[in-house]
mmCIF file of C-alpha atoms and ligand atoms in Angstrom:
data_model
loop_
_atom_site.group_PDB
_atom_site.id
_atom_site.type_symbol
_atom_site.label_atom_id
_atom_site.label_comp_id
_atom_site.label_asym_id
_atom_site.label_seq_id
_atom_site.Cartn_x
_atom_site.Cartn_y
_atom_site.Cartn_z
ATOM 1 C CA UNK A 17 0.000 0.000 0.000
ATOM 2 C CA UNK A 18 1.452 3.346 -1.022
ATOM 3 C CA UNK A 19 -0.298 5.417 1.681
ATOM 4 C CA UNK A 20 -0.872 4.959 5.376
ATOM 5 C CA UNK A 21 -3.838 6.485 7.231
ATOM 6 C CA UNK A 22 -4.186 6.763 11.011
ATOM 7 C CA UNK A 23 -7.501 5.584 12.448
ATOM 8 C CA UNK A 24 -9.391 6.295 15.683
ATOM 9 C CA UNK A 25 -12.498 4.399 16.837
ATOM 10 C CA UNK A 26 -15.007 6.294 18.993
ATOM 11 C CA UNK A 27 -17.137 3.794 20.919
ATOM 12 C CA UNK A 28 -15.454 0.601 22.124
ATOM 13 C CA UNK A 29 -18.543 -1.604 22.159
ATOM 14 C CA UNK A 30 -19.733 -4.590 20.127
ATOM 15 C CA UNK A 31 -19.347 -3.247 16.595
ATOM 16 C CA UNK A 32 -16.290 -1.159 17.458
ATOM 17 C CA UNK A 33 -14.289 -3.860 19.221
ATOM 18 C CA UNK A 34 -15.977 -6.913 20.685
ATOM 19 C CA UNK A 35 -18.047 -8.781 18.066
ATOM 20 C CA UNK A 36 -14.819 -10.576 17.147
ATOM 21 C CA UNK A 37 -11.149 -10.963 18.101
ATOM 22 C CA UNK A 38 -7.865 -10.622 16.186
ATOM 23 C CA UNK A 39 -7.855 -14.410 15.588
ATOM 24 C CA UNK A 40 -11.496 -14.604 14.355
ATOM 25 C CA UNK A 41 -12.162 -15.689 10.780
ATOM 26 C CA UNK A 42 -15.111 -13.332 10.390
ATOM 27 C CA UNK A 43 -14.384 -9.620 10.239
ATOM 28 C CA UNK A 44 -17.223 -8.058 12.174
ATOM 29 C CA UNK A 45 -15.724 -5.073 13.999
ATOM 30 C CA UNK A 46 -14.240 -1.774 12.889
ATOM 31 C CA UNK A 47 -11.122 -2.668 14.895
ATOM 32 C CA UNK A 48 -10.650 -5.966 13.064
ATOM 33 C CA UNK A 49 -11.191 -4.464 9.606
ATOM 34 C CA UNK A 50 -8.782 -1.561 10.106
ATOM 35 C CA UNK A 51 -6.177 -3.846 11.766
ATOM 36 C CA UNK A 52 -6.369 -6.327 8.895
ATOM 37 C CA UNK A 53 -6.190 -3.840 6.061
ATOM 38 C CA UNK A 54 -2.782 -2.623 4.970
ATOM 39 C CA UNK A 55 -2.830 1.102 4.436
ATOM 40 C CA UNK A 56 -4.413 1.784 7.827
ATOM 41 C CA UNK A 57 -2.818 2.149 11.223
ATOM 42 C CA UNK A 58 -5.339 1.727 14.063
ATOM 43 C CA UNK A 59 -4.207 4.137 16.793
ATOM 44 C CA UNK A 60 -6.792 3.471 19.449
ATOM 45 C CA UNK A 61 -10.228 3.898 21.001
ATOM 46 C CA UNK A 62 -12.152 6.682 22.684
ATOM 47 C CA UNK A 63 -14.906 5.561 25.047
ATOM 48 C CA UNK A 64 -16.753 7.293 27.872
ATOM 49 C CA UNK A 65 -16.263 4.078 29.823
ATOM 50 C CA UNK A 66 -12.593 3.796 30.755
ATOM 51 C CA UNK A 67 -13.116 0.112 31.511
ATOM 52 C CA UNK A 68 -14.485 -0.696 28.044
ATOM 53 C CA UNK A 69 -11.952 1.540 26.308
ATOM 54 C CA UNK A 70 -9.047 -0.113 28.127
ATOM 55 C CA UNK A 71 -10.413 -3.605 27.485
ATOM 56 C CA UNK A 72 -10.713 -2.845 23.751
ATOM 57 C CA UNK A 73 -7.256 -1.277 23.583
ATOM 58 C CA UNK A 74 -5.767 -4.374 25.230
ATOM 59 C CA UNK A 75 -7.618 -6.743 22.885
ATOM 60 C CA UNK A 76 -6.493 -4.901 19.747
ATOM 61 C CA UNK A 77 -3.032 -3.813 20.996
ATOM 62 C CA UNK A 78 -3.671 -0.074 20.606
ATOM 63 C CA UNK A 79 -4.114 3.044 22.805
ATOM 64 C CA UNK A 80 -6.998 4.245 24.918
ATOM 65 C CA UNK A 81 -7.906 7.950 24.867
ATOM 66 C CA UNK A 82 -10.349 9.399 27.368
ATOM 67 C CA UNK A 83 -11.702 11.919 24.825
ATOM 68 C CA UNK A 84 -11.688 12.871 21.150
ATOM 69 C CA UNK A 85 -9.765 16.040 22.111
ATOM 70 C CA UNK A 86 -7.019 14.010 23.803
ATOM 71 C CA UNK A 87 -6.668 11.739 20.766
ATOM 72 C CA UNK A 88 -6.311 14.637 18.304
ATOM 73 C CA UNK A 89 -3.911 16.470 20.644
ATOM 74 C CA UNK A 90 -1.619 13.456 20.805
ATOM 75 C CA UNK A 91 -1.774 12.112 17.238
ATOM 76 C CA UNK A 92 -2.445 12.987 13.623
ATOM 77 C CA UNK A 93 -5.709 11.251 12.754
ATOM 78 C CA UNK A 94 -7.031 10.767 9.225
ATOM 79 C CA UNK A 95 -10.058 8.486 9.639
ATOM 80 C CA UNK A 96 -12.503 8.134 12.549
ATOM 81 C CA UNK A 97 -15.071 5.377 13.059
ATOM 82 C CA UNK A 98 -18.180 6.381 14.980
ATOM 83 C CA UNK A 99 -19.439 3.319 16.871
ATOM 84 C CA UNK A 100 -21.399 4.905 19.731
ATOM 85 C CA UNK A 101 -25.110 4.160 20.315
ATOM 86 C CA UNK A 102 -27.622 5.758 17.905
ATOM 87 C CA UNK A 103 -28.554 8.636 20.246
ATOM 88 C CA UNK A 104 -24.929 9.911 20.308
ATOM 89 C CA UNK A 105 -24.229 9.760 16.552
ATOM 90 C CA UNK A 106 -25.226 13.397 16.050
ATOM 91 C CA UNK A 107 -23.151 14.851 18.918
ATOM 92 C CA UNK A 108 -20.064 12.777 18.087
ATOM 93 C CA UNK A 109 -20.293 13.485 14.328
ATOM 94 C CA UNK A 110 -20.731 17.181 15.086
ATOM 95 C CA UNK A 111 -17.781 17.283 17.462
ATOM 96 C CA UNK A 112 -15.543 15.469 14.962
ATOM 97 C CA UNK A 113 -16.241 18.129 12.327
ATOM 98 C CA UNK A 114 -14.133 20.562 14.411
ATOM 99 C CA UNK A 115 -10.985 18.480 13.947
ATOM 100 C CA UNK A 116 -8.748 18.091 10.917
ATOM 101 C CA UNK A 117 -9.661 14.709 9.454
ATOM 102 C CA UNK A 118 -10.217 13.228 6.036
ATOM 103 C CA UNK A 119 -13.084 10.810 6.457
ATOM 104 C CA UNK A 120 -15.586 9.518 8.996
ATOM 105 C CA UNK A 121 -16.890 5.947 8.901
ATOM 106 C CA UNK A 122 -20.241 6.310 10.667
ATOM 107 C CA UNK A 123 -22.393 3.548 12.024
ATOM 108 C CA UNK A 124 -26.020 3.598 10.943
ATOM 109 C CA UNK A 125 -28.396 5.325 11.422
ATOM 110 C CA UNK A 126 -26.822 8.657 10.497
ATOM 111 C CA UNK A 127 -28.644 10.357 13.398
ATOM 112 C CA UNK A 128 -31.812 10.020 15.487
ATOM 113 C CA UNK A 129 -33.929 12.396 13.385
ATOM 114 C CA UNK A 130 -33.962 14.101 9.997
ATOM 115 C CA UNK A 131 -33.250 17.558 11.460
ATOM 116 C CA UNK A 132 -30.006 16.335 13.049
ATOM 117 C CA UNK A 133 -29.078 14.508 9.831
ATOM 118 C CA UNK A 134 -29.599 17.670 7.743
ATOM 119 C CA UNK A 135 -27.300 19.627 10.042
ATOM 120 C CA UNK A 136 -24.579 16.976 9.820
ATOM 121 C CA UNK A 137 -24.805 16.847 6.028
ATOM 122 C CA UNK A 138 -24.502 20.640 5.765
ATOM 123 C CA UNK A 139 -21.568 20.805 8.197
ATOM 124 C CA UNK A 140 -19.670 17.980 6.477
ATOM 125 C CA UNK A 141 -20.255 19.549 3.041
ATOM 126 C CA UNK A 142 -19.125 22.985 4.271
ATOM 127 C CA UNK A 143 -16.005 21.530 5.887
ATOM 128 C CA UNK A 144 -15.307 19.106 3.051
ATOM 129 C CA UNK A 145 -15.259 16.017 5.298
ATOM 130 C CA UNK A 146 -16.136 12.731 3.618
ATOM 131 C CA UNK A 147 -18.418 10.257 5.343
ATOM 132 C CA UNK A 148 -19.229 6.605 4.677
ATOM 133 C CA UNK A 149 -22.346 5.183 6.363
ATOM 134 C CA UNK A 150 -22.237 1.536 7.393
ATOM 135 C CA UNK A 151 -25.309 -0.017 5.805
ATOM 136 C CA UNK A 152 -23.280 -3.188 5.615
ATOM 137 C CA UNK A 153 -25.078 -5.046 2.838
ATOM 138 C CA UNK A 154 -23.808 -2.470 0.322
ATOM 139 C CA UNK A 155 -20.310 -3.882 0.888
ATOM 140 C CA UNK A 156 -21.203 -7.456 -0.059
ATOM 141 C CA UNK A 157 -20.257 -8.525 -3.622
ATOM 142 C CA UNK A 158 -23.276 -10.866 -4.004
ATOM 143 C CA UNK A 159 -25.646 -7.953 -3.315
ATOM 144 C CA UNK A 160 -23.736 -5.716 -5.711
ATOM 145 C CA UNK A 161 -24.266 -8.365 -8.410
ATOM 146 C CA UNK A 162 -27.968 -8.578 -7.497
ATOM 147 C CA UNK A 163 -28.330 -4.794 -7.794
ATOM 148 C CA UNK A 164 -26.618 -4.820 -11.214
ATOM 149 C CA UNK A 165 -28.786 -7.688 -12.483
ATOM 150 C CA UNK A 166 -31.958 -5.913 -11.363
ATOM 151 C CA UNK A 167 -30.785 -2.699 -13.047
ATOM 152 C CA UNK A 168 -29.888 -4.506 -16.293
ATOM 153 C CA UNK A 169 -33.408 -5.978 -16.508
ATOM 154 C CA UNK A 170 -32.145 -9.569 -16.357
ATOM 155 C CA UNK A 171 -34.862 -10.567 -13.863
ATOM 156 C CA UNK A 172 -37.664 -8.626 -15.578
ATOM 157 C CA UNK A 173 -39.718 -6.016 -13.789
ATOM 158 C CA UNK A 174 -39.896 -5.951 -10.002
ATOM 159 C CA UNK A 175 -43.377 -7.032 -8.933
ATOM 160 C CA UNK A 176 -43.457 -7.104 -5.148
ATOM 161 C CA UNK A 177 -41.676 -8.259 -2.031
ATOM 162 C CA UNK A 178 -42.038 -8.802 1.672
ATOM 163 C CA UNK A 179 -39.824 -9.137 4.712
ATOM 164 C CA UNK A 180 -39.465 -9.385 8.453
ATOM 165 C CA UNK A 181 -37.475 -7.285 10.873
ATOM 166 C CA UNK A 182 -37.577 -5.960 14.456
ATOM 167 C CA UNK A 183 -35.604 -3.759 16.912
ATOM 168 C CA UNK A 184 -36.880 -0.407 15.674
ATOM 169 C CA UNK A 185 -37.682 1.179 12.338
ATOM 170 C CA UNK A 186 -34.695 3.493 12.444
ATOM 171 C CA UNK A 187 -32.288 1.208 14.285
ATOM 172 C CA UNK A 188 -32.813 -1.914 12.177
ATOM 173 C CA UNK A 189 -35.615 -1.285 9.663
ATOM 174 C CA UNK A 190 -33.392 1.348 8.045
ATOM 175 C CA UNK A 191 -31.077 -1.516 6.946
ATOM 176 C CA UNK A 192 -34.029 -2.942 5.008
ATOM 177 C CA UNK A 193 -35.077 0.453 3.601
ATOM 178 C CA UNK A 194 -31.509 1.145 2.492
ATOM 179 C CA UNK A 195 -31.188 -2.285 0.875
ATOM 180 C CA UNK A 196 -34.433 -1.757 -1.053
ATOM 181 C CA UNK A 197 -33.347 1.705 -2.217
ATOM 182 C CA UNK A 198 -30.008 0.185 -3.256
ATOM 183 C CA UNK A 199 -31.433 -2.735 -5.235
ATOM 184 C CA UNK A 200 -34.936 -1.731 -6.345
ATOM 185 C CA UNK A 201 -34.876 2.080 -6.341
ATOM 186 C CA UNK A 202 -36.453 5.072 -4.641
ATOM 187 C CA UNK A 203 -39.469 4.630 -2.372
ATOM 188 C CA UNK A 204 -41.922 7.386 -3.209
ATOM 189 C CA UNK A 205 -44.863 6.537 -0.963
ATOM 190 C CA UNK A 206 -45.723 4.347 2.012
ATOM 191 C CA UNK A 207 -48.557 3.398 4.343
ATOM 192 C CA UNK A 208 -47.864 2.402 7.922
ATOM 193 C CA UNK A 209 -50.004 -0.507 9.137
ATOM 194 C CA UNK A 210 -49.151 -1.146 12.784
ATOM 195 C CA UNK A 211 -46.195 -1.087 15.166
ATOM 196 C CA UNK A 212 -44.468 -2.527 18.217
ATOM 197 C CA UNK A 213 -42.145 -0.857 20.686
ATOM 198 C CA UNK A 214 -39.952 -3.950 20.945
ATOM 199 C CA UNK A 215 -36.510 -2.414 21.566
ATOM 200 C CA UNK A 216 -36.259 1.374 21.964
ATOM 201 C CA UNK A 217 -38.887 3.554 23.644
ATOM 202 C CA UNK A 218 -38.592 6.164 20.888
ATOM 203 C CA UNK A 219 -38.132 3.876 17.875
ATOM 204 C CA UNK A 220 -41.152 1.657 17.210
ATOM 205 C CA UNK A 221 -40.827 -1.193 14.711
ATOM 206 C CA UNK A 222 -43.451 -0.217 12.119
ATOM 207 C CA UNK A 223 -45.129 -2.606 9.678
ATOM 208 C CA UNK A 224 -45.827 -0.865 6.374
ATOM 209 C CA UNK A 225 -46.382 -1.078 2.626
ATOM 210 C CA UNK A 226 -43.712 0.686 0.612
ATOM 211 C CA UNK A 227 -44.370 1.834 -2.959
ATOM 212 C CA UNK A 228 -41.485 2.236 -5.391
ATOM 213 C CA UNK A 229 -41.104 5.070 -7.888
ATOM 214 C CA UNK A 230 -40.530 2.548 -10.693
ATOM 215 C CA UNK A 231 -43.521 0.392 -9.711
ATOM 216 C CA UNK A 232 -44.054 -2.532 -7.389
ATOM 217 C CA UNK A 233 -44.458 -2.595 -3.645
ATOM 218 C CA UNK A 234 -42.988 -4.223 -0.557
ATOM 219 C CA UNK A 235 -44.617 -5.218 2.725
ATOM 220 C CA UNK A 236 -42.315 -4.880 5.704
ATOM 221 C CA UNK A 237 -43.599 -6.739 8.739
ATOM 222 C CA UNK A 238 -42.300 -6.102 12.236
ATOM 223 C CA UNK A 239 -41.620 -9.134 14.423
ATOM 224 C CA UNK A 240 -41.041 -8.199 18.089
ATOM 225 C CA UNK A 241 -37.465 -9.082 18.946
ATOM 226 C CA UNK A 242 -38.311 -10.523 22.378
ATOM 227 C CA UNK A 243 -39.372 -13.707 20.530
ATOM 228 C CA UNK A 244 -36.257 -13.998 18.345
ATOM 229 C CA UNK A 245 -34.243 -11.901 15.936
ATOM 230 C CA UNK A 246 -35.247 -12.132 12.293
ATOM 231 C CA UNK A 247 -34.085 -10.157 9.278
ATOM 232 C CA UNK A 248 -35.266 -11.871 6.106
ATOM 233 C CA UNK A 249 -37.017 -10.830 2.949
ATOM 234 C CA UNK A 250 -37.840 -11.782 -0.606
ATOM 235 C CA UNK A 251 -38.126 -9.968 -3.901
ATOM 236 C CA UNK A 252 -40.317 -11.205 -6.759
ATOM 237 C CA UNK A 253 -39.518 -10.241 -10.341
ATOM 238 C CA UNK A 254 -41.133 -11.304 -13.622
ATOM 239 C CA UNK A 255 -38.729 -14.204 -14.040
ATOM 240 C CA UNK A 256 -36.935 -14.567 -10.708
ATOM 241 C CA UNK A 257 -37.598 -14.847 -7.012
ATOM 242 C CA UNK A 258 -34.774 -13.880 -4.674
ATOM 243 C CA UNK A 259 -34.923 -14.812 -0.978
ATOM 244 C CA UNK A 260 -32.450 -13.154 1.341
ATOM 245 C CA UNK A 261 -32.290 -15.156 4.535
ATOM 246 C CA UNK A 262 -30.263 -15.515 7.730
ATOM 247 C CA UNK A 263 -29.804 -11.726 8.006
ATOM 248 C CA UNK A 264 -28.318 -11.704 4.499
ATOM 249 C CA UNK A 265 -25.729 -14.431 5.042
ATOM 250 C CA UNK A 266 -27.604 -16.609 2.528
ATOM 251 C CA UNK A 267 -29.398 -16.079 -0.786
ATOM 252 C CA UNK A 268 -31.853 -18.400 -2.530
ATOM 253 C CA UNK A 269 -32.637 -17.985 -6.218
ATOM 254 C CA UNK A 270 -35.793 -19.348 -7.799
ATOM 255 C CA UNK A 271 -36.402 -19.655 -11.552
ATOM 256 C CA UNK A 272 -39.675 -19.906 -13.461
ATOM 257 C CA UNK A 273 -40.295 -23.465 -14.697
ATOM 258 C CA UNK A 274 -43.202 -25.347 -16.264
ATOM 259 C CA UNK A 275 -45.292 -26.990 -13.560
ATOM 260 C CA UNK A 276 -44.785 -30.728 -13.316
ATOM 261 C CA UNK A 277 -48.250 -31.118 -11.789
ATOM 262 C CA UNK A 278 -50.532 -28.740 -13.637
ATOM 263 C CA UNK A 279 -50.268 -28.670 -17.393
ATOM 264 C CA UNK A 280 -49.697 -25.177 -18.777
ATOM 265 C CA UNK A 281 -48.939 -23.592 -15.380
ATOM 266 C CA UNK A 282 -45.659 -21.997 -14.471
ATOM 267 C CA UNK A 283 -44.114 -22.255 -10.988
ATOM 268 C CA UNK A 284 -41.035 -21.054 -9.155
ATOM 269 C CA UNK A 285 -38.361 -23.600 -8.401
ATOM 270 C CA UNK A 286 -35.350 -23.155 -6.112
ATOM 271 C CA UNK A 287 -32.316 -23.506 -8.364
ATOM 272 C CA UNK A 288 -29.540 -22.055 -6.201
ATOM 273 C CA UNK A 289 -28.701 -21.414 -2.583
ATOM 274 C CA UNK A 290 -25.411 -19.810 -1.589
ATOM 275 C CA UNK A 291 -23.608 -17.959 1.192
ATOM 276 C CA UNK A 292 -22.742 -14.292 0.898
ATOM 277 C CA UNK A 293 -19.655 -12.426 2.023
ATOM 278 C CA UNK A 294 -21.631 -10.547 4.701
ATOM 279 C CA UNK A 295 -19.009 -11.762 7.202
ATOM 280 C CA UNK A 296 -16.465 -9.668 5.256
ATOM 281 C CA UNK A 297 -18.661 -6.581 4.726
ATOM 282 C CA UNK A 298 -16.676 -4.541 7.259
ATOM 283 C CA UNK A 299 -13.373 -5.301 5.514
ATOM 284 C CA UNK A 300 -14.907 -4.440 2.140
ATOM 285 C CA UNK A 301 -16.185 -1.135 3.572
ATOM 286 C CA UNK A 302 -12.690 -0.307 4.808
ATOM 287 C CA UNK A 303 -11.294 -1.182 1.330
ATOM 288 C CA UNK A 304 -13.845 1.270 -0.091
ATOM 289 C CA UNK A 305 -12.499 3.929 2.294
ATOM 290 C CA UNK A 306 -8.894 3.256 1.202
ATOM 291 C CA UNK A 307 -9.814 3.292 -2.478
ATOM 292 C CA UNK A 308 -11.747 6.506 -1.992
ATOM 293 C CA UNK A 309 -8.890 8.262 -0.204
ATOM 294 C CA UNK A 310 -6.209 7.078 -2.624
ATOM 295 C CA UNK A 311 -7.967 6.538 -5.963
ATOM 296 C CA UNK A 312 -11.130 8.610 -5.484
ATOM 297 C CA UNK A 313 -13.438 5.562 -5.772
ATOM 298 C CA UNK A 314 -17.057 6.526 -5.032
ATOM 299 C CA UNK A 315 -18.139 5.873 -1.458
ATOM 300 C CA UNK A 316 -20.665 3.036 -1.557
ATOM 301 C CA UNK A 317 -23.007 4.471 1.076
ATOM 302 C CA UNK A 318 -23.083 8.255 1.228
ATOM 303 C CA UNK A 319 -24.460 10.783 3.695
ATOM 304 C CA UNK A 320 -27.361 11.255 1.266
ATOM 305 C CA UNK A 321 -28.076 7.496 1.351
ATOM 306 C CA UNK A 322 -28.074 7.619 5.144
ATOM 307 C CA UNK A 323 -30.396 10.618 5.025
ATOM 308 C CA UNK A 324 -32.858 9.096 2.536
ATOM 309 C CA UNK A 325 -33.235 5.914 4.586
ATOM 310 C CA UNK A 326 -33.904 8.066 7.663
ATOM 311 C CA UNK A 327 -36.519 10.138 5.834
ATOM 312 C CA UNK A 328 -38.536 7.039 4.977
ATOM 313 C CA UNK A 329 -38.202 5.744 8.567
ATOM 314 C CA UNK A 330 -39.366 9.051 9.991
ATOM 315 C CA UNK A 331 -42.327 9.046 7.585
ATOM 316 C CA UNK A 332 -43.250 5.510 8.644
ATOM 317 C CA UNK A 333 -43.136 6.509 12.308
ATOM 318 C CA UNK A 334 -45.246 9.619 11.640
ATOM 319 C CA UNK A 335 -47.815 7.385 9.934
ATOM 320 C CA UNK A 336 -48.637 5.265 12.974
ATOM 321 C CA UNK A 337 -51.723 5.998 15.022
ATOM 322 C CA UNK A 338 -51.058 5.839 18.767
ATOM 323 C CA UNK A 339 -53.940 4.435 20.834
HETATM 324 N N1 LIG B 19 -23.951 -1.794 10.641
HETATM 325 C C1 LIG B 19 -24.404 -2.764 11.399
HETATM 326 O O1 LIG B 19 -24.819 -3.816 10.922
HETATM 327 C C2 LIG B 19 -24.420 -2.577 12.891
HETATM 328 C C3 LIG B 19 -24.394 -3.680 13.761
HETATM 329 C C4 LIG B 19 -24.362 -3.434 15.140
HETATM 330 C C5 LIG B 19 -24.388 -2.133 15.624
HETATM 331 N N2 LIG B 19 -24.444 -1.089 14.744
HETATM 332 C C6 LIG B 19 -24.496 0.304 15.233
HETATM 333 O O2 LIG B 19 -23.322 0.590 15.955
HETATM 334 C C7 LIG B 19 -23.592 1.472 17.022
HETATM 335 C C8 LIG B 19 -23.016 0.887 18.301
HETATM 336 O O3 LIG B 19 -23.659 -0.345 18.576
HETATM 337 P P1 LIG B 19 -23.009 -1.397 19.603
HETATM 338 O O4 LIG B 19 -23.906 -2.561 19.605
HETATM 339 O O5 LIG B 19 -21.566 -1.576 19.322
HETATM 340 O O6 LIG B 19 -23.184 -0.582 20.972
HETATM 341 P P2 LIG B 19 -22.464 -0.843 22.361
HETATM 342 O O7 LIG B 19 -23.402 -0.315 23.389
HETATM 343 O O8 LIG B 19 -21.969 -2.242 22.449
HETATM 344 O O9 LIG B 19 -21.172 0.111 22.299
HETATM 345 C C9 LIG B 19 -21.236 1.496 22.288
HETATM 346 C C10 LIG B 19 -20.019 2.049 23.052
HETATM 347 O O10 LIG B 19 -20.027 3.473 22.923
HETATM 348 C C11 LIG B 19 -19.639 4.042 24.185
HETATM 349 N N3 LIG B 19 -20.126 5.420 24.205
HETATM 350 C C12 LIG B 19 -21.382 5.878 24.447
HETATM 351 N N4 LIG B 19 -21.434 7.212 24.272
HETATM 352 C C13 LIG B 19 -20.197 7.605 23.919
HETATM 353 C C14 LIG B 19 -19.628 8.866 23.601
HETATM 354 N N5 LIG B 19 -20.363 9.969 23.581
HETATM 355 N N6 LIG B 19 -18.315 8.908 23.304
HETATM 356 C C15 LIG B 19 -17.545 7.785 23.327
HETATM 357 N N7 LIG B 19 -18.043 6.565 23.625
HETATM 358 C C16 LIG B 19 -19.339 6.477 23.899
HETATM 359 C C17 LIG B 19 -20.247 3.114 25.215
HETATM 360 O O11 LIG B 19 -19.582 3.221 26.476
HETATM 361 C C18 LIG B 19 -20.040 1.748 24.555
HETATM 362 O O12 LIG B 19 -18.807 1.160 24.928
HETATM 363 C C19 LIG B 19 -25.110 1.659 17.054
HETATM 364 O O13 LIG B 19 -25.435 2.898 16.505
HETATM 365 C C20 LIG B 19 -25.652 0.544 16.181
HETATM 366 O O14 LIG B 19 -26.795 0.937 15.451
HETATM 367 C C21 LIG B 19 -24.446 -1.302 13.414
#
């Protein structure tokens, strides 16, 4: 690698540090991805909890800083990962904009509400700071291929789809909204059906029908996460059915075939089932950051993408009728 960028992680929790370890095969944390990828030098963690920050710094063999200010005073920092809980994304992103840095890798959702997101977008544009949002399925080659095949018309027109999720419309449903925007296109209308407060007090999981600008619709159904965690959905096209299961770790493809039972009928038949590289999404995101900084490759999930997913989520929440 011709260039070396210094990295700081703010938030030494699960996604920042603890979902995996240096010896793990899967690359699930920001710390693992930046440690693995040549071209980056992970300097350390900032965390409001000294205990967690120290534990993470020990695990990944890097420093612990008690604040963002301390980190920037001591070192030159090029890239910062924001891995704090959703409600602190805005304040941490805003604070970071006062420091000299090249790029922020921000966990989803961009912020807690559209107003905060608009302010962040304006500030980052004014200060010329790049930002990649971690809607992880955008960094998975199998989903990139799916998006391209949909766009090329290979599967025919999109007809409809449906899926299950829980843990909040913004917190988790926004992954689904972003994936649908990425593969199918813009959502121009929606109707909320019902909701459950299954995870956050201020982020209900809303069930809704989404309507796409280019036609077709999608029913997203909330499943309260106290039963189990589910993130699965399917997309039906004129000549293909795609099922995305196991949170996106697996894809099933169905083709249209002549029915063996009913003469003249056509059915869908499962022709392929394969694993995706979702376990490497974090590494692929970090590669995208490197390629953006060095070769100006487009960022695969922009501030605008983060904002558009949030706008739909906020609309869905506004559409629910409280008893
Ligand atoms: N992209 C994905 O698929 C994915 C998966 C999991 C989590 N996430 C996102 O990552 C974020 C973190 O989730 P998590 O499960 O790792 O949370 P976590 O609670 O495990 O960790 C968050 C850490 O941030 C620290 N913290 C809180 N406020 C802080 C502040 N102001 N400054 C510095 N440190 C602070 C906490 O002490 C904690 O150690 C969430 O926004 C979540 O939505 C994304």
